[in-house]
Each structure stands twice: as structure tokens, then as C-alpha cells.
Tab-separated table of C-alpha atoms in Angstrom:
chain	number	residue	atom	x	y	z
A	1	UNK	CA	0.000	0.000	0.000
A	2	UNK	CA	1.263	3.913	-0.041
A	3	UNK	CA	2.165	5.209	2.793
A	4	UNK	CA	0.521	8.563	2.561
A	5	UNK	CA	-2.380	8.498	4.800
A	6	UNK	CA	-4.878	10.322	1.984
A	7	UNK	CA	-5.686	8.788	-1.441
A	8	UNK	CA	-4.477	11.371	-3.882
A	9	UNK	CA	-7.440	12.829	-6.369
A	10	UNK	CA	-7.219	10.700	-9.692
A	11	UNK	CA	-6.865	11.522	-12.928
A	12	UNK	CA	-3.757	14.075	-12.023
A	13	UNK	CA	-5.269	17.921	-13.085
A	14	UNK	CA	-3.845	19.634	-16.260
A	15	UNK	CA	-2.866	22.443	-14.906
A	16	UNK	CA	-1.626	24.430	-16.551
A	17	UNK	CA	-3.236	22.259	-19.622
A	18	UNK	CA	-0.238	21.716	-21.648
A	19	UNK	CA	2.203	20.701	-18.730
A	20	UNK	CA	3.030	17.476	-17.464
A	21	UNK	CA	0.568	17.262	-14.112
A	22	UNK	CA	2.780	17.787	-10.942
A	23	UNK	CA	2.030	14.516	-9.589
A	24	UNK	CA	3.914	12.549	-12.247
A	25	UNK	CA	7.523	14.110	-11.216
A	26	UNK	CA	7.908	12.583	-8.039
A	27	UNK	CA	5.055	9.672	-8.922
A	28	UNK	CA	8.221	7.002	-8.684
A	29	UNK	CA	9.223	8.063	-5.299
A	30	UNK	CA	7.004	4.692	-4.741
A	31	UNK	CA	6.002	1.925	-6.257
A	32	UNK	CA	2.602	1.880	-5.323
A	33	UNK	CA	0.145	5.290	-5.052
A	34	UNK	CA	-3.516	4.765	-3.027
A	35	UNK	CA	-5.566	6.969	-5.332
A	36	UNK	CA	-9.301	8.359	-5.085
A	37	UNK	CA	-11.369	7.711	-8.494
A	38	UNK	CA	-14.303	9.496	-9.775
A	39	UNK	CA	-16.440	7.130	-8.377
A	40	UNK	CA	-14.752	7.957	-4.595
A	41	UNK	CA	-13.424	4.386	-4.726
A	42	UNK	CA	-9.861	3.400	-4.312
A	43	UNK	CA	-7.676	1.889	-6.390
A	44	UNK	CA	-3.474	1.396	-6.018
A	45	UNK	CA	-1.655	2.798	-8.977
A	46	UNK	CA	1.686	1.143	-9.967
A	47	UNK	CA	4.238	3.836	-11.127
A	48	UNK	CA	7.369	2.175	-12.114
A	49	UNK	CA	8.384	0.899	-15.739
A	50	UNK	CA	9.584	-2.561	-14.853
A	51	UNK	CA	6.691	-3.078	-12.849
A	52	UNK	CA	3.822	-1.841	-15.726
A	53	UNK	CA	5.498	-3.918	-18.271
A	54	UNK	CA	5.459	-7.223	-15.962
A	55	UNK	CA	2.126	-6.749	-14.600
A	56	UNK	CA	0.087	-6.308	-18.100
A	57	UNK	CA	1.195	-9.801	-18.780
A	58	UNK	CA	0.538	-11.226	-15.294
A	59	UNK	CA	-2.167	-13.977	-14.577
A	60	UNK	CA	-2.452	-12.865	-11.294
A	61	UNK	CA	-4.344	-9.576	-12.543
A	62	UNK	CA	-8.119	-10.300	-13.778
A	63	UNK	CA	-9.276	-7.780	-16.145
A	64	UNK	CA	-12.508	-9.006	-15.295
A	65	UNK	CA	-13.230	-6.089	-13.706
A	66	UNK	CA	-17.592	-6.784	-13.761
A	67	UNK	CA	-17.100	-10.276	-11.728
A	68	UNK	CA	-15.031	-8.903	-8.821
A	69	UNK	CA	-15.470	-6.720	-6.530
A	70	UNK	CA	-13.140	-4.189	-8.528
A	71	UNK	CA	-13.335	-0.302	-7.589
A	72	UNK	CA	-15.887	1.419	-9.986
A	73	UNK	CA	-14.283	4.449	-12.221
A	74	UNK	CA	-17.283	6.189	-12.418
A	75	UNK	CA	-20.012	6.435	-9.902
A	76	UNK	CA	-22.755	6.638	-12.999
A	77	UNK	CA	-21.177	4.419	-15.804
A	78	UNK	CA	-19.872	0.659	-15.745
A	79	UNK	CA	-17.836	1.457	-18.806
A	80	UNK	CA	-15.876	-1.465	-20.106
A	81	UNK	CA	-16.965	-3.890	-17.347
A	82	UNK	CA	-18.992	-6.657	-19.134
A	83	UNK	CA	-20.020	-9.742	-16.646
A	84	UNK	CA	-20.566	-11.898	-20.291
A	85	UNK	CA	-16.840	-11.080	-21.145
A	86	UNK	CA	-14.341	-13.169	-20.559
A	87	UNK	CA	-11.385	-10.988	-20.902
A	88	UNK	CA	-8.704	-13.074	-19.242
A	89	UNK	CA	-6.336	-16.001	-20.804
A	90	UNK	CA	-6.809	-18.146	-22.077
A	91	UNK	CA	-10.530	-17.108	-23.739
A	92	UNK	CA	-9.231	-13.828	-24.200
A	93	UNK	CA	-6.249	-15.351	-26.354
A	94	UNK	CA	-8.731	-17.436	-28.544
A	95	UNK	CA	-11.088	-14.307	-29.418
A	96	UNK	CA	-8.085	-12.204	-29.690
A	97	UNK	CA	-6.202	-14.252	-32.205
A	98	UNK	CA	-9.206	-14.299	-34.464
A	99	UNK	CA	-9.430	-10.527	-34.265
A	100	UNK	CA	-5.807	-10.294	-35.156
A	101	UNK	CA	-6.027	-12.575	-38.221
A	102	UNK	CA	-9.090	-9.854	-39.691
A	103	UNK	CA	-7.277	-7.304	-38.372
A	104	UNK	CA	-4.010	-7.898	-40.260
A	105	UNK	CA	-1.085	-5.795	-41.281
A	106	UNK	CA	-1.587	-6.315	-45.210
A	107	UNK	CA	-5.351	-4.462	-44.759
A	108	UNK	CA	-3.912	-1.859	-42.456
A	109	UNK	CA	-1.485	-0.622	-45.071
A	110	UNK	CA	-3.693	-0.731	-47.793
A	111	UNK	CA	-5.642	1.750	-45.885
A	112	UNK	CA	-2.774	4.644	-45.670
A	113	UNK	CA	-4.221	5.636	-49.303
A	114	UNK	CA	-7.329	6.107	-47.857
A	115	UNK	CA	-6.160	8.136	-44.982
A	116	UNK	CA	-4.365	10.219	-47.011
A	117	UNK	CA	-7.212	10.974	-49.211
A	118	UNK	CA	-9.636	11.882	-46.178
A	119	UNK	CA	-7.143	14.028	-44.721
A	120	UNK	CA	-6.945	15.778	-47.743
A	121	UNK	CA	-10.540	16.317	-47.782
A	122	UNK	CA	-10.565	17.173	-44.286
A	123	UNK	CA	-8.096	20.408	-44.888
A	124	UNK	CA	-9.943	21.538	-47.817
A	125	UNK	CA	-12.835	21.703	-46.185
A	126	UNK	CA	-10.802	23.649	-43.242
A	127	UNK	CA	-9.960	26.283	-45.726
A	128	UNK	CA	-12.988	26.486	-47.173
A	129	UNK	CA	-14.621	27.231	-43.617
A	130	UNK	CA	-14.184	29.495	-41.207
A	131	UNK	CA	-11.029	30.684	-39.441
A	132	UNK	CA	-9.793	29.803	-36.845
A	133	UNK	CA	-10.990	26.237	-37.485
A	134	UNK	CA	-11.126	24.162	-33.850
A	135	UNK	CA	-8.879	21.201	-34.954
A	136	UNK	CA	-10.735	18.704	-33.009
A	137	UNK	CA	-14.100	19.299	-35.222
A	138	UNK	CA	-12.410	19.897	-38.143
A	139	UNK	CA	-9.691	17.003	-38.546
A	140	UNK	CA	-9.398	15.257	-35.450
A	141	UNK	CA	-12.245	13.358	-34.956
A	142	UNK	CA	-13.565	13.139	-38.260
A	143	UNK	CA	-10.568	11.386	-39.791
A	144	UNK	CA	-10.414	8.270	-37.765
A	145	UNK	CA	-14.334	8.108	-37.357
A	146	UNK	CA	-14.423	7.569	-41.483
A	147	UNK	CA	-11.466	5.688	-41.383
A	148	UNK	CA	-12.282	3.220	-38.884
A	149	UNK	CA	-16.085	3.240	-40.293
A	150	UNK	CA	-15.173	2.374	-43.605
A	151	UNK	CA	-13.134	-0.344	-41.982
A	152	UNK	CA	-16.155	-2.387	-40.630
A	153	UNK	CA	-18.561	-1.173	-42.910
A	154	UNK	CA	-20.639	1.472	-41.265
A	155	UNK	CA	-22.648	3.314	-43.209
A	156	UNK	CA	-20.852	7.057	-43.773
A	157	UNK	CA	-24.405	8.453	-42.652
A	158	UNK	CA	-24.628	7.317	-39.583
A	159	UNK	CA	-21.273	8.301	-38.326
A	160	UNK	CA	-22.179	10.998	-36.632
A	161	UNK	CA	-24.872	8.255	-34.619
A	162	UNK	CA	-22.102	6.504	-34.168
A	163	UNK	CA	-20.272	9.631	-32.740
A	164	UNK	CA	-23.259	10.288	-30.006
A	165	UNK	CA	-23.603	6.877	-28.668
A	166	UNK	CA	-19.830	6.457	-27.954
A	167	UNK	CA	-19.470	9.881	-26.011
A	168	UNK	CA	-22.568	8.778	-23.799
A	169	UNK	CA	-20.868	5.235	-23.488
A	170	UNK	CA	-17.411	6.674	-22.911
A	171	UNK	CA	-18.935	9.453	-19.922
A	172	UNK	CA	-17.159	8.872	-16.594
A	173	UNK	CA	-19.238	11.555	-14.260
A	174	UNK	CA	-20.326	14.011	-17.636
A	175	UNK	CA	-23.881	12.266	-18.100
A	176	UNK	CA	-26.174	11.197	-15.924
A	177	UNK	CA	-26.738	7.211	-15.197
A	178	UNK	CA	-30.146	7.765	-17.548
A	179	UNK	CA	-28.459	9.386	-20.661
A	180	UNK	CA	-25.180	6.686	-20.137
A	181	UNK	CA	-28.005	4.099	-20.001
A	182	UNK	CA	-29.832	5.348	-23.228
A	183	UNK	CA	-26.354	5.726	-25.142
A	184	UNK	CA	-25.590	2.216	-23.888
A	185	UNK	CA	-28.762	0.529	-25.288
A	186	UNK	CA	-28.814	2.380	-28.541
A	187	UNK	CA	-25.191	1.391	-29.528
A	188	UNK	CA	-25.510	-2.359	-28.557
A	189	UNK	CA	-28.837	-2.197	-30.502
A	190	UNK	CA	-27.293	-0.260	-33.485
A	191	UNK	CA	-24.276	-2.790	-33.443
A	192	UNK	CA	-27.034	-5.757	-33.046
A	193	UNK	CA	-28.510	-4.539	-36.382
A	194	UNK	CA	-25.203	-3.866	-38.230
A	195	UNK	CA	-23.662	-6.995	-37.709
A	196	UNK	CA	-27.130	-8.905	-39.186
A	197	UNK	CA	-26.442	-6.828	-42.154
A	198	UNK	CA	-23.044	-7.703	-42.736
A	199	UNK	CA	-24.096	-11.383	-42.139
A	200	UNK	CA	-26.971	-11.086	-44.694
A	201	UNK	CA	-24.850	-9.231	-47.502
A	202	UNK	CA	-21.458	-9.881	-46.713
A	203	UNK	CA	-18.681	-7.337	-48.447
A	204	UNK	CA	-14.915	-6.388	-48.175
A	205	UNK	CA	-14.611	-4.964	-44.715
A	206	UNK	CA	-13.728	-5.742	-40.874
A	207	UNK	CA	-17.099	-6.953	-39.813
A	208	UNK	CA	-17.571	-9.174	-43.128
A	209	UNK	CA	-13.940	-11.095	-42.505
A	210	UNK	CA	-14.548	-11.232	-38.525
A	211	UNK	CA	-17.616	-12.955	-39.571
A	212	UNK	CA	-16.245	-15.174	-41.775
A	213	UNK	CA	-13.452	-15.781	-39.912
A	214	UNK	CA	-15.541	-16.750	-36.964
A	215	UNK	CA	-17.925	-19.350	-38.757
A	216	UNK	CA	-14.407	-21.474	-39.641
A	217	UNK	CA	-12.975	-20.902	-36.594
A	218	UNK	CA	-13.001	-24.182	-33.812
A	219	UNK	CA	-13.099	-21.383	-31.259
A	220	UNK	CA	-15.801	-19.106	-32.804
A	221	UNK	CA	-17.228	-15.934	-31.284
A	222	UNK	CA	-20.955	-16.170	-29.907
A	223	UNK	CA	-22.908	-13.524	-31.283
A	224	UNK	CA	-22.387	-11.702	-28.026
A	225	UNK	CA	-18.497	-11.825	-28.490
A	226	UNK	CA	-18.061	-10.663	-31.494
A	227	UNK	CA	-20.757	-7.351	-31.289
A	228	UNK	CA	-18.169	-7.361	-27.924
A	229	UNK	CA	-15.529	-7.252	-30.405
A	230	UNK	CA	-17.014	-4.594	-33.221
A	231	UNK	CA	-17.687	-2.756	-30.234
A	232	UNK	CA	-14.112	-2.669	-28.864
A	233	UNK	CA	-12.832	-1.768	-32.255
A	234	UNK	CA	-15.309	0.858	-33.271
A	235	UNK	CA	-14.454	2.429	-29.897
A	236	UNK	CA	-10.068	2.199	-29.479
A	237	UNK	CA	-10.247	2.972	-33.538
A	238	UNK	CA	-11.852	6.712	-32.953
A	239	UNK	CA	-12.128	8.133	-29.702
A	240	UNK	CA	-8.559	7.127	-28.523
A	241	UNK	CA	-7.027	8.586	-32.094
A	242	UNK	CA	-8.606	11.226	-31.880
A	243	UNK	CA	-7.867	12.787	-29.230
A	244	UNK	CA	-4.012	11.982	-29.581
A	245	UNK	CA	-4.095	13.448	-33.016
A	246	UNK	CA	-5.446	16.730	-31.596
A	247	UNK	CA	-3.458	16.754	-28.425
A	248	UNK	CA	-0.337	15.951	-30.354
A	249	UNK	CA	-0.669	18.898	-32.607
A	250	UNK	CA	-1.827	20.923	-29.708
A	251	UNK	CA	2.096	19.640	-27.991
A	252	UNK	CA	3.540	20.395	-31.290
A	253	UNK	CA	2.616	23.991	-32.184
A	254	UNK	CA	3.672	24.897	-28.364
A	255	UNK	CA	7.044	23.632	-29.689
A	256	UNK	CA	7.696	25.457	-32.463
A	257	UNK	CA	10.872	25.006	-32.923
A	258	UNK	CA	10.306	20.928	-33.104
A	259	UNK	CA	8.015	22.260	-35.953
A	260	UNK	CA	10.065	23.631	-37.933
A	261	UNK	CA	12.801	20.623	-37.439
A	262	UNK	CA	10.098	18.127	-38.723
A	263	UNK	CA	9.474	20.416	-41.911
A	264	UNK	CA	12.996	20.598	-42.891
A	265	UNK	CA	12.842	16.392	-42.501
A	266	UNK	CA	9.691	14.475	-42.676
A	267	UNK	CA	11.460	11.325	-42.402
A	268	UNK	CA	11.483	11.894	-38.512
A	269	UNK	CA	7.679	11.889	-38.071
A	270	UNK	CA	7.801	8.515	-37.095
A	271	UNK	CA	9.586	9.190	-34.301
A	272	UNK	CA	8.217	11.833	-33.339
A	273	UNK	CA	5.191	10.269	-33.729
A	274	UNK	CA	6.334	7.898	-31.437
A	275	UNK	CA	7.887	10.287	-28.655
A	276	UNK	CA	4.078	12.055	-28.614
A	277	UNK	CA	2.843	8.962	-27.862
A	278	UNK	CA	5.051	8.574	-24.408
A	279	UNK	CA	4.325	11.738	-23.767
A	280	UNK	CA	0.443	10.863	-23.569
A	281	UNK	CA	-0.600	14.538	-22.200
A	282	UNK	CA	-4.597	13.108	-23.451
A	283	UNK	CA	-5.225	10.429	-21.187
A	284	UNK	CA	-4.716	8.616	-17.802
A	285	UNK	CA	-4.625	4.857	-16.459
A	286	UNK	CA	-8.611	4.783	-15.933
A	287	UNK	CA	-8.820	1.692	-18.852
A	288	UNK	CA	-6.168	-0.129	-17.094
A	289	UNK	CA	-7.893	-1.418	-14.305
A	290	UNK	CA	-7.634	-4.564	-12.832
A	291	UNK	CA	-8.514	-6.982	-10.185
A	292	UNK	CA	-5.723	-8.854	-7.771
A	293	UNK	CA	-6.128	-12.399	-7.765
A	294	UNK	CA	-3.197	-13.368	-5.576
A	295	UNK	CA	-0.818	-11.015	-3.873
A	296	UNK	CA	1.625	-9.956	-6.226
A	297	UNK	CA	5.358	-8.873	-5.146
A	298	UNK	CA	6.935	-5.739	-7.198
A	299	UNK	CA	10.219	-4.965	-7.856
A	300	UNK	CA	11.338	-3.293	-4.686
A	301	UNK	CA	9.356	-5.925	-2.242
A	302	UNK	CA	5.884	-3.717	-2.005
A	303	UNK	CA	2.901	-6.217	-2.328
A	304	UNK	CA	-0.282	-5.536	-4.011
A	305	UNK	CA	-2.460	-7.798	-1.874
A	306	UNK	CA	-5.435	-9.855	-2.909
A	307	UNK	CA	-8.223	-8.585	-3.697
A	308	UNK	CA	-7.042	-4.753	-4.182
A	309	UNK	CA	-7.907	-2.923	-7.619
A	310	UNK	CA	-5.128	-2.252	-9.518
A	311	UNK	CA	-4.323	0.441	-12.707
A	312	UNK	CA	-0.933	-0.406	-14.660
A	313	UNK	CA	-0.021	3.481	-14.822
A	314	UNK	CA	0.718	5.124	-18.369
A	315	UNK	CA	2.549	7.664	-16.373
A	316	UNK	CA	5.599	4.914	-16.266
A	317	UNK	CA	6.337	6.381	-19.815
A	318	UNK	CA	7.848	9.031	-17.495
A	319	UNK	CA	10.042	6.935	-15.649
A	320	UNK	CA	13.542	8.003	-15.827
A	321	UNK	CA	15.385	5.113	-15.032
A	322	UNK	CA	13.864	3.781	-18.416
A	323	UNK	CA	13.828	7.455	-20.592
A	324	UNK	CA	16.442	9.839	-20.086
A	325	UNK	CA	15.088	13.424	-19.704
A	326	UNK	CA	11.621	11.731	-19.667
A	327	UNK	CA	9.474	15.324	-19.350
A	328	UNK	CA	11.722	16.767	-22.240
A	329	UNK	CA	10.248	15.911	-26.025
A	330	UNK	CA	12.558	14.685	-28.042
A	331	UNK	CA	11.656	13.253	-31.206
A	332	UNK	CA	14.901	11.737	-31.924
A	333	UNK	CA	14.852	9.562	-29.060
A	334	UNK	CA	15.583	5.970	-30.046
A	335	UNK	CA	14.644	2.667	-28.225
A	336	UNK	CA	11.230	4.255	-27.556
A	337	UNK	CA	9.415	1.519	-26.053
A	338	UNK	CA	6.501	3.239	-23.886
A	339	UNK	CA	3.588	1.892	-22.174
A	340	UNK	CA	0.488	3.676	-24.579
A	341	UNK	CA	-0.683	1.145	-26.409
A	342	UNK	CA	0.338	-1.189	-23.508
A	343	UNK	CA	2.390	-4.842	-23.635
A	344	UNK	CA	2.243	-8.917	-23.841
A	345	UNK	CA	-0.793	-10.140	-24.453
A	346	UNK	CA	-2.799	-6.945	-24.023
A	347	UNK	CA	-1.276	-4.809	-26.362
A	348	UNK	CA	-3.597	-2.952	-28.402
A	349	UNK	CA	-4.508	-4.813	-31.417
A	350	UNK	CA	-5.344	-1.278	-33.405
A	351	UNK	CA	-1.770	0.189	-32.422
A	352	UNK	CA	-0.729	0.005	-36.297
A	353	UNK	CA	-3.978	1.574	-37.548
A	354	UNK	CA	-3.601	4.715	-34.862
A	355	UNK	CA	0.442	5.292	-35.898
A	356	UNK	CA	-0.405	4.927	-39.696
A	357	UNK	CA	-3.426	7.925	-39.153
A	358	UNK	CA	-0.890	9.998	-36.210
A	359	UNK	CA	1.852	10.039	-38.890
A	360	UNK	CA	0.053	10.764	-41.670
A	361	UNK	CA	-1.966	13.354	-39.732
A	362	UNK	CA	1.355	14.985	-38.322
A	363	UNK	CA	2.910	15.134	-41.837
A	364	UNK	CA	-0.273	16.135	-43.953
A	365	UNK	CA	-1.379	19.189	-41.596
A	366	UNK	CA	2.774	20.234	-41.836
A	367	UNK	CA	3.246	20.130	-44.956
A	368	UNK	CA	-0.430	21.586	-45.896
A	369	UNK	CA	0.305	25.291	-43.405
A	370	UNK	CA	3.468	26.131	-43.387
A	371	UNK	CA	2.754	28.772	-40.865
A	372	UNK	CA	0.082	26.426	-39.066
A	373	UNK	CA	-0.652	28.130	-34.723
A	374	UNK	CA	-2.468	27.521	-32.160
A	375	UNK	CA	-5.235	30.731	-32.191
A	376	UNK	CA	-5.553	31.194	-28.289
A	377	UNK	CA	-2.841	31.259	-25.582
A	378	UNK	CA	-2.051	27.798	-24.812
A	379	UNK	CA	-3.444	28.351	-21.325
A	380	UNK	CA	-6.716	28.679	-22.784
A	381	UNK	CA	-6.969	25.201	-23.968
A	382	UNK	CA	-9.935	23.623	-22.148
A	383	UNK	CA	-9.547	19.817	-21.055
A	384	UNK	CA	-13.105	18.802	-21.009
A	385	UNK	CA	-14.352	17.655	-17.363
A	386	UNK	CA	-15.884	14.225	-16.926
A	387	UNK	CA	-14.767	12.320	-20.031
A	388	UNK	CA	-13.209	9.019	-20.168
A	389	UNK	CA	-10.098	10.681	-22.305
A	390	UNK	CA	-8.593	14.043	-21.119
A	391	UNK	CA	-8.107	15.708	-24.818
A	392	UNK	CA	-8.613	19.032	-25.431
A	393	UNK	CA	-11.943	20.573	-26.059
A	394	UNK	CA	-11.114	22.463	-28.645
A	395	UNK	CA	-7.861	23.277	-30.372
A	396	UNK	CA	-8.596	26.603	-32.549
A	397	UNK	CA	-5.319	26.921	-35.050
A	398	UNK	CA	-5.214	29.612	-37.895
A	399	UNK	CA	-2.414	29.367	-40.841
């Protein structure tokens, strides 16, 4: 356990909104941090690198957060927790590996055309509208919405649907337990109906091949699993994109000088790409959450005992034993191996798709304004209160 006496407030306030929180420059000090959620549960927080990376991969942690008696996030919303989920090995191995196999690196890079093309589209429309365009409405979310849309086959007019019942889904204290409810029920139901049509009239996208894949698979998805599934990818493949691609140009044009060093070489978007990535100023640990099976010994000798809810802390990618000059950006850094996308057997199985749509985002808004700035004092950003995600409300840029 800490050994302060008082659970500190979690997620850590951006304040000001484009600096590193306080809390993460002395968050190593220990290994373990009692923290308050929005729910006013508890939950322990592991801090250190070696530790995250071990414990993502450990047995010992249930992710089956809706069967135990796991701290809630929010006091309104059960979020991810799913009692019909099995999201533990080895189940979780069998549905992910069929995932994978639709999901594969051939159809992700076939895409980048596409992504190019809609970002195109995006920034004419941005300079055919008004200025200063908010970067968020304007680019941010729309690109991976269509991308990731056109993926599993949603129908391009009901994306902004789509859009609704994932905010209301993804609400941690910002709607009521009525409106989360009503969001809740109309996405499973519009999911319900979208897979039927897929099964029905079958065509080239993510839905079509899970389907397929699934009726020749010996350990097929129930119908319950794989709208589970669509679910999970409709979700990580927008909102989580999104906001990175809008905080990361938010980090960038603060930075102008890193700005101007990508323009003179695009070759080192990848890496920088990368480096934004660790630096993770748009989220927290929230969808790390976990339940302790057994107690579990860390690195130094602390214990997470049985029973305790645990989050595998993204603020690790500031751990300095691991990443020299961790709260300095540097997009050259090599041997970049951060916690975002996380590790072992739960590392995000959409990680290719959001670095293909960060770097071509980061290179196509670069090379499209030369003389691309943020439009309000960076203390003006606005970190929206309540959300899941802790991306900017706006980001109003002018060229």
C-alpha cells in the first residue's frame, strides 16, 4: 500500500493544460500510489516501468473487472466492465487471435491511401470554412471516425450516430446514469442490427472477414463476443485517435521550434510520432484497471495484496530510469518503447492503424500550413471535465 495516509485525487489535473501534471515528477518516489477515483473508490496505482510492463502480462491480474469486486471508475457508468466477457487467458487469447487474423497488417497498409485521401478532404474543407478552425471538429475526430467506419462497414451516414452513442458510453461523471443508459442501449442495438447486415450481404470490410473468420474458426465468437468485439474496435479505432491526433498537434505547435525541425525532414515523423505517444498529455490509467487475484510482489518488495484494484499506470512512460530526460520531447529519441498502447498479451490490437493515421496526420497538416498556430494562448486550452479521455476541447489553429 502507499504510505501517505490520503488517497491522492485521480486523474492528475492539467494544470496548466499543456504541462506534465505535478504529480507525475515525483510519482516514482514509490512503487505503489492509493488513489481516489471518480467514483470515490480506491484503487493502487503502480508507477514504475519494470513493474507496468510485468504486470500487463501477469495472470495474477483479472481484467474481469464486472465479476469482482473491482473499484468502480465512475459512480454513474460501468464502462468497459462486461459480466458476459471473458477478458482473461486463455478465452481472451482465442477471441483475440481471431481478431488479429481480420485485423491484419496487409489491410492496415492498404488503408494509408485512404487516410491520405480523407485528410486531404478534411483540410480543404478547413480552408474552405471558417477561421480559426477548432482542430478537433475539423480534422481530429472526423478522420479516424471515417477511417475506422469504412473499416467495418458502417454506413458514412450514420457516423455521426455513431459519434453520439460512444461519447454517452465513454462518460465517466459528464452524463447522468439515464443518458449513459440510453447511449448504452442504442449502440448495442445499433451494433445488433449492423452486424445482421453484414451477415446477410457480406462485403470487403472488418465486420464481413470477422464474420467469416468466426464461422471457420473451432473457437468461434458467440454472437455476443463478437458485437463485444465490433464494439471494442469501433471504440479504441476513434475516440482514442482522436484525441491523440489533436493533443499531439496541440504539444507540437507549443514547440515550435520541433516544428520547424520536422518540416525541414519528414522522415522523422515517425519518431516523433512515437515520442508524442510517451508523452500521452490526453489520457490517464482509468482503462487499465484490474482486479488482484493473488498477492503480487513488485520490484522493490511492495505487495499488491489480494483482492485490491489495480491500474498499470501510463505515467511509467515518465520513468527516468527507463527514458532519459523523460518530461523533455525529443523526437529523436531511439529505443522508444513506452507503455500507450500497452504490452504482452494486451497490447492494443489497433496500435498500427492509430500510428499509420498519427503520422500521416502529423505530416499532412505540416506540410499543408506552413505557418500552421495555435489561435488562443495555450493556457486557454480547455480539457473537457468528466470524459473518459482528457483531450482538449477544442484546439482553434489559424495558418
Amino acid at each position: 500500500m502507499s504510505s501517505s495516509s490520503t488517497p491522492v485525487s485521480y486523474p492528475f489535473a492539467w494544470d496548466p493544460p499543456l504541462a506534465v501534471p505535478d504529480r507525475w515528477r515525483d510519482l516514482r518516489d514509490r512503487s505503489l500510489v492509493e488513489v481516489q477515483l471518480p467514483s470515490g473508490d480506491t484503487a493502487l496505482l503502480v508507477t514504475r516501468y519494470r513493474d507496468v510492463r510485468a504486470l500487463f502480462s501477469d495472470r495474477r491480474l483479472s481484467r474481469n473487472t464486472a465479476r469482482y469486486p473491482t473499484s468502480r471508475i465512475s459512480p454513474n457508468n460501468d464502462l468497459f466492465g462486461d459480466p458476459e466477457i471473458d477478458s482473461d487467458p486463455p478465452r481472451y487469447l482465442d477471441e483475440r487471435a481471431i481478431v488479429t487474423r481480420a485485423f491484419s497488417a496487409r489491410r492496415l497498409e492498404a488503408l494509408r491511401p485512404l487516410v491520405w485521401q480523407v485528410a486531404g478532404e478534411l483540410m480543404d474543407a478547413m480552408d474552405a470554412g471558417p477561421r480559426p478552425a477548432d482542430l478537433m471538429e475539423a480534422f481530429a475526430f472526423p478522420l479516424p471516425i471515417r477511417i475506422i467506419c469504412h473499416m467495418l462497414g458502417v454506413p458514412p451516414g450514420d457516423n455521426d450516430r455513431f459519434r453520439a452513442l460512444v461519447d454517452g458510453f465513454m462518460s465517466v461523471t459528464k452524463m447522468s446514469a439515464e443518458d449513459v443508459e440510453r447511449c448504452r442501449a442504442g449502440l448495442w442495438s445499433y451494433l445488433d442490427e449492423l452486424i445482421e447486415a453484414h451477415r446477410a450481404a457480406p462485403g470487403d470490410d472488418l465486420i464481413s472477414e470477422l464474420i467469416r473468420v468466426n464461422t471457420t474458426d473451432p473457437n468461434a465468437l458467440s454472437d455476443y463476443q463478437l458485437q463485444h468485439w465490433v464494439r471494442t474496435l469501433l471504440i479504441a479505432g476513434y475516440v482514442t485517435t482522436a484525441s491523440q491526433i489533436g493533443t499531439s498537434m496541440a504539444v507540437l505547435l507549443n514547440q515550435p521550434h520541433i516544428v520547424e525541425e520536422l518540416r525541414q525532414d519528414f522522415s522523422l515523423v515517425p519518431g516523433a510520432v512515437e515520442e508524442l505517444l510517451r508523452f500521452q498529455l490526453m489520457g490517464a490509467s482509468l482503462g487499465s484497471l484490474r482486479y488482484a487475484l493473488a498477492d503480487i510482489e513488485l520490484s522493490d518488495g511492495a505487495v499488491v495484496p489480494a483482492g485490491s484494484t489495480v491500474m498499470l499506470s501510463v505515467e511509467s512512460n515518465m520513468d527516468d530510469t527507463v527514458f532519459e530526460n523523460p518530461f523533455e520531447l525529443d523526437i529523436r529519441r531511439t529505443e522508444n518503447h513506452h507503455m500507450t498502447f500497452g504490452s504482452g498479451i494486451h497490447y492494443c490490437a489497433g496500435a498500427a492503424l492509430a500510428r499509420m493515421e498519427l503520422q500521416v496526420s502529423t505530416e499532412g497538416l505540416l506540410r499543408r500550413y506552413p505557418k500552421l498556430r495555435l489561435a488562443v494562448p495555450k493556457e486557454e486550452l480547455a480539457r473537457p471535465a468528466g470524459g473518459f479521455l482528457a483531450a482538449f476541447s477544442a484546439v482553434p489553429v489559424d495558418w
